[in-house]
Amino acid sequence: VFAVKYNSGDLFEFTRTPDGVAHKRVALDRPLNGPDGLERLSADRLLVVEGFSGSVSIIDLATGSVNVVADNLDGPTTAAIHEGFAY
């Protein structure tokens, strides 16, 4: 499970452990810009909506790279994936 922290732009990964749940901050090549919506695209890629910048980006979990795939959106907050498209 992954979660974002809106005010700091951090991404966290949560995993189940014998004692409960552990979390760790995921190292990214830049802070996320008001992250909100988060969708898993594959085992190593996440789609994130960045509300402050009005963009949608893809995070590569293997490298920590964050690449904008759409920008100049008006106040985006979330996304839904359907048949290979993000809405």
PDB file of N, CA and C in Angstrom:
ATOM      1  N   VAL A   1       0.851  -1.167   0.000  1.00  0.00           N
ATOM      2  CA  VAL A   1       0.000   0.000   0.000  1.00  0.00           C
ATOM      3  C   VAL A   1       0.898   1.231   0.000  1.00  0.00           C
ATOM      4  N   PHE A   2       0.501   2.220  -0.802  1.00  0.00           N
ATOM      5  CA  PHE A   2       1.243   3.479  -0.875  1.00  0.00           C
ATOM      6  C   PHE A   2       0.329   4.625  -0.465  1.00  0.00           C
ATOM      7  N   ALA A   3       0.924   5.663   0.115  1.00  0.00           N
ATOM      8  CA  ALA A   3       0.187   6.862   0.500  1.00  0.00           C
ATOM      9  C   ALA A   3       1.097   8.066   0.293  1.00  0.00           C
ATOM     10  N   VAL A   4       0.482   9.213   0.034  1.00  0.00           N
ATOM     11  CA  VAL A   4       1.223  10.451  -0.141  1.00  0.00           C
ATOM     12  C   VAL A   4       0.877  11.421   0.977  1.00  0.00           C
ATOM     13  N   LYS A   5       1.811  12.298   1.262  1.00  0.00           N
ATOM     14  CA  LYS A   5       1.591  13.352   2.251  1.00  0.00           C
ATOM     15  C   LYS A   5       1.481  14.669   1.483  1.00  0.00           C
ATOM     16  N   TYR A   6       0.289  15.229   1.487  1.00  0.00           N
ATOM     17  CA  TYR A   6      -0.048  16.382   0.658  1.00  0.00           C
ATOM     18  C   TYR A   6       0.869  17.580   0.885  1.00  0.00           C
ATOM     19  N   ASN A   7       1.120  17.932   2.138  1.00  0.00           N
ATOM     20  CA  ASN A   7       1.855  19.170   2.418  1.00  0.00           C
ATOM     21  C   ASN A   7       3.359  19.061   2.181  1.00  0.00           C
ATOM     22  N   SER A   8       3.944  17.876   2.321  1.00  0.00           N
ATOM     23  CA  SER A   8       5.391  17.752   2.156  1.00  0.00           C
ATOM     24  C   SER A   8       5.796  17.133   0.823  1.00  0.00           C
ATOM     25  N   GLY A   9       4.847  16.496   0.134  1.00  0.00           N
ATOM     26  CA  GLY A   9       5.170  15.860  -1.141  1.00  0.00           C
ATOM     27  C   GLY A   9       5.859  14.519  -0.998  1.00  0.00           C
ATOM     28  N   ASP A  10       5.793  13.917   0.179  1.00  0.00           N
ATOM     29  CA  ASP A  10       6.436  12.624   0.409  1.00  0.00           C
ATOM     30  C   ASP A  10       5.537  11.475  -0.024  1.00  0.00           C
ATOM     31  N   LEU A  11       6.181  10.370  -0.417  1.00  0.00           N
ATOM     32  CA  LEU A  11       5.504   9.124  -0.750  1.00  0.00           C
ATOM     33  C   LEU A  11       5.943   8.077   0.257  1.00  0.00           C
ATOM     34  N   PHE A  12       4.993   7.319   0.788  1.00  0.00           N
ATOM     35  CA  PHE A  12       5.289   6.281   1.771  1.00  0.00           C
ATOM     36  C   PHE A  12       4.762   4.938   1.290  1.00  0.00           C
ATOM     37  N   GLU A  13       5.515   3.882   1.627  1.00  0.00           N
ATOM     38  CA  GLU A  13       5.082   2.518   1.356  1.00  0.00           C
ATOM     39  C   GLU A  13       4.808   1.834   2.685  1.00  0.00           C
ATOM     40  N   PHE A  14       3.665   1.165   2.779  1.00  0.00           N
ATOM     41  CA  PHE A  14       3.260   0.446   3.986  1.00  0.00           C
ATOM     42  C   PHE A  14       3.259  -1.041   3.683  1.00  0.00           C
ATOM     43  N   THR A  15       3.842  -1.821   4.588  1.00  0.00           N
ATOM     44  CA  THR A  15       3.867  -3.276   4.423  1.00  0.00           C
ATOM     45  C   THR A  15       3.437  -3.940   5.719  1.00  0.00           C
ATOM     46  N   ARG A  16       2.833  -5.089   5.571  1.00  0.00           N
ATOM     47  CA  ARG A  16       2.407  -5.871   6.723  1.00  0.00           C
ATOM     48  C   ARG A  16       3.618  -6.606   7.299  1.00  0.00           C
ATOM     49  N   THR A  17       3.703  -6.631   8.616  1.00  0.00           N
ATOM     50  CA  THR A  17       4.773  -7.345   9.309  1.00  0.00           C
ATOM     51  C   THR A  17       4.134  -8.241  10.366  1.00  0.00           C
ATOM     52  N   PRO A  18       4.898  -9.154  10.952  1.00  0.00           N
ATOM     53  CA  PRO A  18       4.342  -9.985  12.032  1.00  0.00           C
ATOM     54  C   PRO A  18       3.853  -9.152  13.221  1.00  0.00           C
ATOM     55  N   ASP A  19       4.438  -7.955  13.403  1.00  0.00           N
ATOM     56  CA  ASP A  19       4.055  -7.090  14.518  1.00  0.00           C
ATOM     57  C   ASP A  19       2.979  -6.067  14.167  1.00  0.00           C
ATOM     58  N   GLY A  20       2.541  -6.051  12.925  1.00  0.00           N
ATOM     59  CA  GLY A  20       1.533  -5.073  12.515  1.00  0.00           C
ATOM     60  C   GLY A  20       1.828  -4.530  11.137  1.00  0.00           C
ATOM     61  N   VAL A  21       2.112  -3.228  11.066  1.00  0.00           N
ATOM     62  CA  VAL A  21       2.373  -2.561   9.794  1.00  0.00           C
ATOM     63  C   VAL A  21       3.631  -1.719   9.932  1.00  0.00           C
ATOM     64  N   ALA A  22       4.490  -1.794   8.908  1.00  0.00           N
ATOM     65  CA  ALA A  22       5.688  -0.958   8.859  1.00  0.00           C
ATOM     66  C   ALA A  22       5.548   0.000   7.683  1.00  0.00           C
ATOM     67  N   HIS A  23       6.185   1.152   7.797  1.00  0.00           N
ATOM     68  CA  HIS A  23       6.175   2.084   6.674  1.00  0.00           C
ATOM     69  C   HIS A  23       7.568   2.646   6.463  1.00  0.00           C
ATOM     70  N   LYS A  24       7.800   3.070   5.216  1.00  0.00           N
ATOM     71  CA  LYS A  24       9.067   3.720   4.881  1.00  0.00           C
ATOM     72  C   LYS A  24       8.797   4.794   3.845  1.00  0.00           C
ATOM     73  N   ARG A  25       9.596   5.841   3.916  1.00  0.00           N
ATOM     74  CA  ARG A  25       9.531   6.906   2.921  1.00  0.00           C
ATOM     75  C   ARG A  25      10.224   6.411   1.667  1.00  0.00           C
ATOM     76  N   VAL A  26       9.593   6.620   0.519  1.00  0.00           N
ATOM     77  CA  VAL A  26      10.169   6.224  -0.765  1.00  0.00           C
ATOM     78  C   VAL A  26      10.984   7.401  -1.300  1.00  0.00           C
ATOM     79  N   ALA A  27      12.254   7.157  -1.636  1.00  0.00           N
ATOM     80  CA  ALA A  27      13.119   8.201  -2.173  1.00  0.00           C
ATOM     81  C   ALA A  27      12.700   8.530  -3.606  1.00  0.00           C
ATOM     82  N   LEU A  28      12.434   9.808  -3.849  1.00  0.00           N
ATOM     83  CA  LEU A  28      12.057  10.285  -5.173  1.00  0.00           C
ATOM     84  C   LEU A  28      13.065  11.313  -5.651  1.00  0.00           C
ATOM     85  N   ASP A  29      13.160  11.503  -6.964  1.00  0.00           N
ATOM     86  CA  ASP A  29      14.120  12.473  -7.487  1.00  0.00           C
ATOM     87  C   ASP A  29      13.679  13.917  -7.293  1.00  0.00           C
ATOM     88  N   ARG A  30      12.419  14.107  -6.884  1.00  0.00           N
ATOM     89  CA  ARG A  30      11.919  15.442  -6.512  1.00  0.00           C
ATOM     90  C   ARG A  30      10.697  15.260  -5.637  1.00  0.00           C
ATOM     91  N   PRO A  31      10.398  16.248  -4.785  1.00  0.00           N
ATOM     92  CA  PRO A  31       9.176  16.149  -3.994  1.00  0.00           C
ATOM     93  C   PRO A  31       7.951  16.249  -4.904  1.00  0.00           C
ATOM     94  N   LEU A  32       6.896  15.582  -4.534  1.00  0.00           N
ATOM     95  CA  LEU A  32       5.644  15.709  -5.263  1.00  0.00           C
ATOM     96  C   LEU A  32       5.022  17.054  -4.918  1.00  0.00           C
ATOM     97  N   ASN A  33       4.256  17.615  -5.843  1.00  0.00           N
ATOM     98  CA  ASN A  33       3.750  18.975  -5.707  1.00  0.00           C
ATOM     99  C   ASN A  33       2.257  18.962  -5.355  1.00  0.00           C
ATOM    100  N   GLY A  34       1.961  18.781  -4.077  1.00  0.00           N
ATOM    101  CA  GLY A  34       0.575  18.699  -3.622  1.00  0.00           C
ATOM    102  C   GLY A  34      -0.089  17.410  -4.078  1.00  0.00           C
ATOM    103  N   PRO A  35       0.555  16.262  -3.803  1.00  0.00           N
ATOM    104  CA  PRO A  35       0.003  14.993  -4.280  1.00  0.00           C
ATOM    105  C   PRO A  35      -1.333  14.673  -3.622  1.00  0.00           C
ATOM    106  N   ASP A  36      -2.204  14.072  -4.415  1.00  0.00           N
ATOM    107  CA  ASP A  36      -3.514  13.713  -3.899  1.00  0.00           C
ATOM    108  C   ASP A  36      -3.886  12.332  -4.429  1.00  0.00           C
ATOM    109  N   GLY A  37      -4.448  12.241  -5.597  1.00  0.00           N
ATOM    110  CA  GLY A  37      -4.836  10.950  -6.159  1.00  0.00           C
ATOM    111  C   GLY A  37      -3.634  10.084  -6.467  1.00  0.00           C
ATOM    112  N   LEU A  38      -3.760   8.796  -6.197  1.00  0.00           N
ATOM    113  CA  LEU A  38      -2.659   7.851  -6.390  1.00  0.00           C
ATOM    114  C   LEU A  38      -3.245   6.553  -6.918  1.00  0.00           C
ATOM    115  N   GLU A  39      -2.739   6.077  -8.046  1.00  0.00           N
ATOM    116  CA  GLU A  39      -3.210   4.835  -8.652  1.00  0.00           C
ATOM    117  C   GLU A  39      -2.014   3.964  -9.002  1.00  0.00           C
ATOM    118  N   ARG A  40      -2.126   2.678  -8.768  1.00  0.00           N
ATOM    119  CA  ARG A  40      -1.051   1.744  -9.122  1.00  0.00           C
ATOM    120  C   ARG A  40      -1.231   1.329 -10.577  1.00  0.00           C
ATOM    121  N   LEU A  41      -0.184   1.527 -11.381  1.00  0.00           N
ATOM    122  CA  LEU A  41      -0.222   1.153 -12.790  1.00  0.00           C
ATOM    123  C   LEU A  41       0.353  -0.243 -13.018  1.00  0.00           C
ATOM    124  N   SER A  42       1.384  -0.570 -12.248  1.00  0.00           N
ATOM    125  CA  SER A  42       2.033  -1.878 -12.352  1.00  0.00           C
ATOM    126  C   SER A  42       2.808  -2.096 -11.062  1.00  0.00           C
ATOM    127  N   ALA A  43       3.557  -3.183 -10.995  1.00  0.00           N
ATOM    128  CA  ALA A  43       4.317  -3.490  -9.783  1.00  0.00           C
ATOM    129  C   ALA A  43       5.327  -2.400  -9.445  1.00  0.00           C
ATOM    130  N   ASP A  44       5.819  -1.680 -10.451  1.00  0.00           N
ATOM    131  CA  ASP A  44       6.865  -0.685 -10.187  1.00  0.00           C
ATOM    132  C   ASP A  44       6.524   0.720 -10.680  1.00  0.00           C
ATOM    133  N   ARG A  45       5.230   0.969 -10.968  1.00  0.00           N
ATOM    134  CA  ARG A  45       4.844   2.309 -11.425  1.00  0.00           C
ATOM    135  C   ARG A  45       3.539   2.758 -10.773  1.00  0.00           C
ATOM    136  N   LEU A  46       3.539   4.028 -10.347  1.00  0.00           N
ATOM    137  CA  LEU A  46       2.351   4.660  -9.777  1.00  0.00           C
ATOM    138  C   LEU A  46       2.011   5.904 -10.577  1.00  0.00           C
ATOM    139  N   LEU A  47       0.741   6.185 -10.698  1.00  0.00           N
ATOM    140  CA  LEU A  47       0.280   7.446 -11.266  1.00  0.00           C
ATOM    141  C   LEU A  47      -0.119   8.327 -10.099  1.00  0.00           C
ATOM    142  N   VAL A  48       0.327   9.577 -10.099  1.00  0.00           N
ATOM    143  CA  VAL A  48      -0.009  10.495  -9.011  1.00  0.00           C
ATOM    144  C   VAL A  48      -0.516  11.809  -9.596  1.00  0.00           C
ATOM    145  N   VAL A  49      -1.584  12.328  -8.995  1.00  0.00           N
ATOM    146  CA  VAL A  49      -2.126  13.623  -9.370  1.00  0.00           C
ATOM    147  C   VAL A  49      -1.498  14.661  -8.453  1.00  0.00           C
ATOM    148  N   GLU A  50      -0.896  15.685  -9.046  1.00  0.00           N
ATOM    149  CA  GLU A  50      -0.235  16.747  -8.279  1.00  0.00           C
ATOM    150  C   GLU A  50      -1.060  18.024  -8.399  1.00  0.00           C
ATOM    151  N   GLY A  51      -1.842  18.283  -7.356  1.00  0.00           N
ATOM    152  CA  GLY A  51      -2.794  19.377  -7.388  1.00  0.00           C
ATOM    153  C   GLY A  51      -2.194  20.762  -7.439  1.00  0.00           C
ATOM    154  N   PHE A  52      -1.065  20.998  -6.740  1.00  0.00           N
ATOM    155  CA  PHE A  52      -0.472  22.337  -6.725  1.00  0.00           C
ATOM    156  C   PHE A  52      -0.005  22.746  -8.112  1.00  0.00           C
ATOM    157  N   SER A  53       0.542  21.820  -8.864  1.00  0.00           N
ATOM    158  CA  SER A  53       1.063  22.148 -10.192  1.00  0.00           C
ATOM    159  C   SER A  53       0.059  21.848 -11.296  1.00  0.00           C
ATOM    160  N   GLY A  54      -1.065  21.206 -10.962  1.00  0.00           N
ATOM    161  CA  GLY A  54      -2.059  20.877 -11.974  1.00  0.00           C
ATOM    162  C   GLY A  54      -1.556  19.849 -12.955  1.00  0.00           C
ATOM    163  N   SER A  55      -0.852  18.843 -12.443  1.00  0.00           N
ATOM    164  CA  SER A  55      -0.265  17.854 -13.342  1.00  0.00           C
ATOM    165  C   SER A  55      -0.552  16.425 -12.884  1.00  0.00           C
ATOM    166  N   VAL A  56      -0.305  15.499 -13.799  1.00  0.00           N
ATOM    167  CA  VAL A  56      -0.371  14.070 -13.523  1.00  0.00           C
ATOM    168  C   VAL A  56       1.000  13.516 -13.866  1.00  0.00           C
ATOM    169  N   SER A  57       1.564  12.735 -12.955  1.00  0.00           N
ATOM    170  CA  SER A  57       2.914  12.212 -13.145  1.00  0.00           C
ATOM    171  C   SER A  57       2.937  10.713 -12.928  1.00  0.00           C
ATOM    172  N   ILE A  58       3.970  10.080 -13.462  1.00  0.00           N
ATOM    173  CA  ILE A  58       4.199   8.666 -13.227  1.00  0.00           C
ATOM    174  C   ILE A  58       5.477   8.522 -12.410  1.00  0.00           C
ATOM    175  N   ILE A  59       5.370   7.756 -11.345  1.00  0.00           N
ATOM    176  CA  ILE A  59       6.511   7.475 -10.470  1.00  0.00           C
ATOM    177  C   ILE A  59       7.044   6.095 -10.812  1.00  0.00           C
ATOM    178  N   ASP A  60       8.340   6.023 -11.071  1.00  0.00           N
ATOM    179  CA  ASP A  60       9.014   4.734 -11.267  1.00  0.00           C
ATOM    180  C   ASP A  60       9.592   4.337  -9.913  1.00  0.00           C
ATOM    181  N   LEU A  61       9.019   3.332  -9.284  1.00  0.00           N
ATOM    182  CA  LEU A  61       9.444   2.937  -7.938  1.00  0.00           C
ATOM    183  C   LEU A  61      10.853   2.355  -7.923  1.00  0.00           C
ATOM    184  N   ALA A  62      11.304   1.776  -9.037  1.00  0.00           N
ATOM    185  CA  ALA A  62      12.645   1.194  -9.096  1.00  0.00           C
ATOM    186  C   ALA A  62      13.729   2.260  -9.078  1.00  0.00           C
ATOM    187  N   THR A  63      13.443   3.423  -9.690  1.00  0.00           N
ATOM    188  CA  THR A  63      14.462   4.477  -9.798  1.00  0.00           C
ATOM    189  C   THR A  63      14.145   5.714  -8.978  1.00  0.00           C
ATOM    190  N   GLY A  64      12.883   5.874  -8.572  1.00  0.00           N
ATOM    191  CA  GLY A  64      12.476   7.072  -7.850  1.00  0.00           C
ATOM    192  C   GLY A  64      12.210   8.257  -8.753  1.00  0.00           C
ATOM    193  N   SER A  65      12.212   8.045 -10.067  1.00  0.00           N
ATOM    194  CA  SER A  65      11.976   9.162 -10.980  1.00  0.00           C
ATOM    195  C   SER A  65      10.490   9.511 -11.024  1.00  0.00           C
ATOM    196  N   VAL A  66      10.228  10.812 -11.173  1.00  0.00           N
ATOM    197  CA  VAL A  66       8.869  11.335 -11.273  1.00  0.00           C
ATOM    198  C   VAL A  66       8.786  12.086 -12.592  1.00  0.00           C
ATOM    199  N   ASN A  67       7.944  11.613 -13.509  1.00  0.00           N
ATOM    200  CA  ASN A  67       7.835  12.211 -14.842  1.00  0.00           C
ATOM    201  C   ASN A  67       6.420  12.688 -15.107  1.00  0.00           C
ATOM    202  N   VAL A  68       6.282  13.979 -15.436  1.00  0.00           N
ATOM    203  CA  VAL A  68       4.990  14.569 -15.749  1.00  0.00           C
ATOM    204  C   VAL A  68       4.503  14.030 -17.092  1.00  0.00           C
ATOM    205  N   VAL A  69       3.258  13.562 -17.121  1.00  0.00           N
ATOM    206  CA  VAL A  69       2.667  13.069 -18.371  1.00  0.00           C
ATOM    207  C   VAL A  69       1.506  13.948 -18.848  1.00  0.00           C
ATOM    208  N   ALA A  70       0.991  14.814 -17.971  1.00  0.00           N
ATOM    209  CA  ALA A  70      -0.053  15.779 -18.339  1.00  0.00           C
ATOM    210  C   ALA A  70       0.075  16.968 -17.398  1.00  0.00           C
ATOM    211  N   ASP A  71      -0.093  18.168 -17.943  1.00  0.00           N
ATOM    212  CA  ASP A  71      -0.013  19.349 -17.079  1.00  0.00           C
ATOM    213  C   ASP A  71      -1.016  20.403 -17.525  1.00  0.00           C
ATOM    214  N   ASN A  72      -1.005  21.535 -16.827  1.00  0.00           N
ATOM    215  CA  ASN A  72      -1.948  22.629 -17.061  1.00  0.00           C
ATOM    216  C   ASN A  72      -3.396  22.220 -16.814  1.00  0.00           C
ATOM    217  N   LEU A  73      -3.609  21.299 -15.877  1.00  0.00           N
ATOM    218  CA  LEU A  73      -4.956  20.903 -15.500  1.00  0.00           C
ATOM    219  C   LEU A  73      -5.477  21.866 -14.434  1.00  0.00           C
ATOM    220  N   ASP A  74      -6.766  22.034 -14.360  1.00  0.00           N
ATOM    221  CA  ASP A  74      -7.366  22.994 -13.443  1.00  0.00           C
ATOM    222  C   ASP A  74      -7.776  22.318 -12.141  1.00  0.00           C
ATOM    223  N   GLY A  75      -6.868  22.302 -11.156  1.00  0.00           N
ATOM    224  CA  GLY A  75      -7.174  21.779  -9.821  1.00  0.00           C
ATOM    225  C   GLY A  75      -7.454  20.297  -9.751  1.00  0.00           C
ATOM    226  N   PRO A  76      -6.645  19.453 -10.374  1.00  0.00           N
ATOM    227  CA  PRO A  76      -6.914  18.014 -10.305  1.00  0.00           C
ATOM    228  C   PRO A  76      -6.722  17.481  -8.888  1.00  0.00           C
ATOM    229  N   THR A  77      -7.512  16.477  -8.534  1.00  0.00           N
ATOM    230  CA  THR A  77      -7.398  15.892  -7.190  1.00  0.00           C
ATOM    231  C   THR A  77      -7.245  14.384  -7.203  1.00  0.00           C
ATOM    232  N   THR A  78      -7.788  13.709  -8.195  1.00  0.00           N
ATOM    233  CA  THR A  78      -7.721  12.255  -8.214  1.00  0.00           C
ATOM    234  C   THR A  78      -7.810  11.742  -9.637  1.00  0.00           C
ATOM    235  N   ALA A  79      -7.677  10.450  -9.791  1.00  0.00           N
ATOM    236  CA  ALA A  79      -7.770   9.825 -11.116  1.00  0.00           C
ATOM    237  C   ALA A  79      -8.365   8.445 -10.968  1.00  0.00           C
ATOM    238  N   ALA A  80      -8.873   7.946 -12.063  1.00  0.00           N
ATOM    239  CA  ALA A  80      -9.348   6.565 -12.135  1.00  0.00           C
ATOM    240  C   ALA A  80      -8.781   5.961 -13.420  1.00  0.00           C
ATOM    241  N   ILE A  81      -8.366   4.728 -13.352  1.00  0.00           N
ATOM    242  CA  ILE A  81      -7.809   4.033 -14.519  1.00  0.00           C
ATOM    243  C   ILE A  81      -8.894   3.133 -15.088  1.00  0.00           C
ATOM    244  N   HIS A  82      -9.117   3.244 -16.399  1.00  0.00           N
ATOM    245  CA  HIS A  82     -10.098   2.392 -17.080  1.00  0.00           C
ATOM    246  C   HIS A  82      -9.622   2.107 -18.487  1.00  0.00           C
ATOM    247  N   GLU A  83      -9.456   0.818 -18.791  1.00  0.00           N
ATOM    248  CA  GLU A  83      -9.039   0.364 -20.109  1.00  0.00           C
ATOM    249  C   GLU A  83      -7.801   1.101 -20.623  1.00  0.00           C
ATOM    250  N   GLY A  84      -6.822   1.265 -19.746  1.00  0.00           N
ATOM    251  CA  GLY A  84      -5.546   1.851 -20.130  1.00  0.00           C
ATOM    252  C   GLY A  84      -5.503   3.370 -20.155  1.00  0.00           C
ATOM    253  N   PHE A  85      -6.577   4.020 -19.748  1.00  0.00           N
ATOM    254  CA  PHE A  85      -6.612   5.482 -19.731  1.00  0.00           C
ATOM    255  C   PHE A  85      -6.823   5.976 -18.310  1.00  0.00           C
ATOM    256  N   ALA A  86      -6.252   7.120 -18.001  1.00  0.00           N
ATOM    257  CA  ALA A  86      -6.478   7.772 -16.707  1.00  0.00           C
ATOM    258  C   ALA A  86      -7.509   8.887 -16.911  1.00  0.00           C
ATOM    259  N   TYR A  87      -8.527   8.866 -16.075  1.00  0.00           N
ATOM    260  CA  TYR A  87      -9.572   9.884 -16.130  1.00  0.00           C
ATOM    261  C   TYR A  87      -9.582  10.650 -14.838  1.00  0.00           C
TER     262      TYR A  87
END
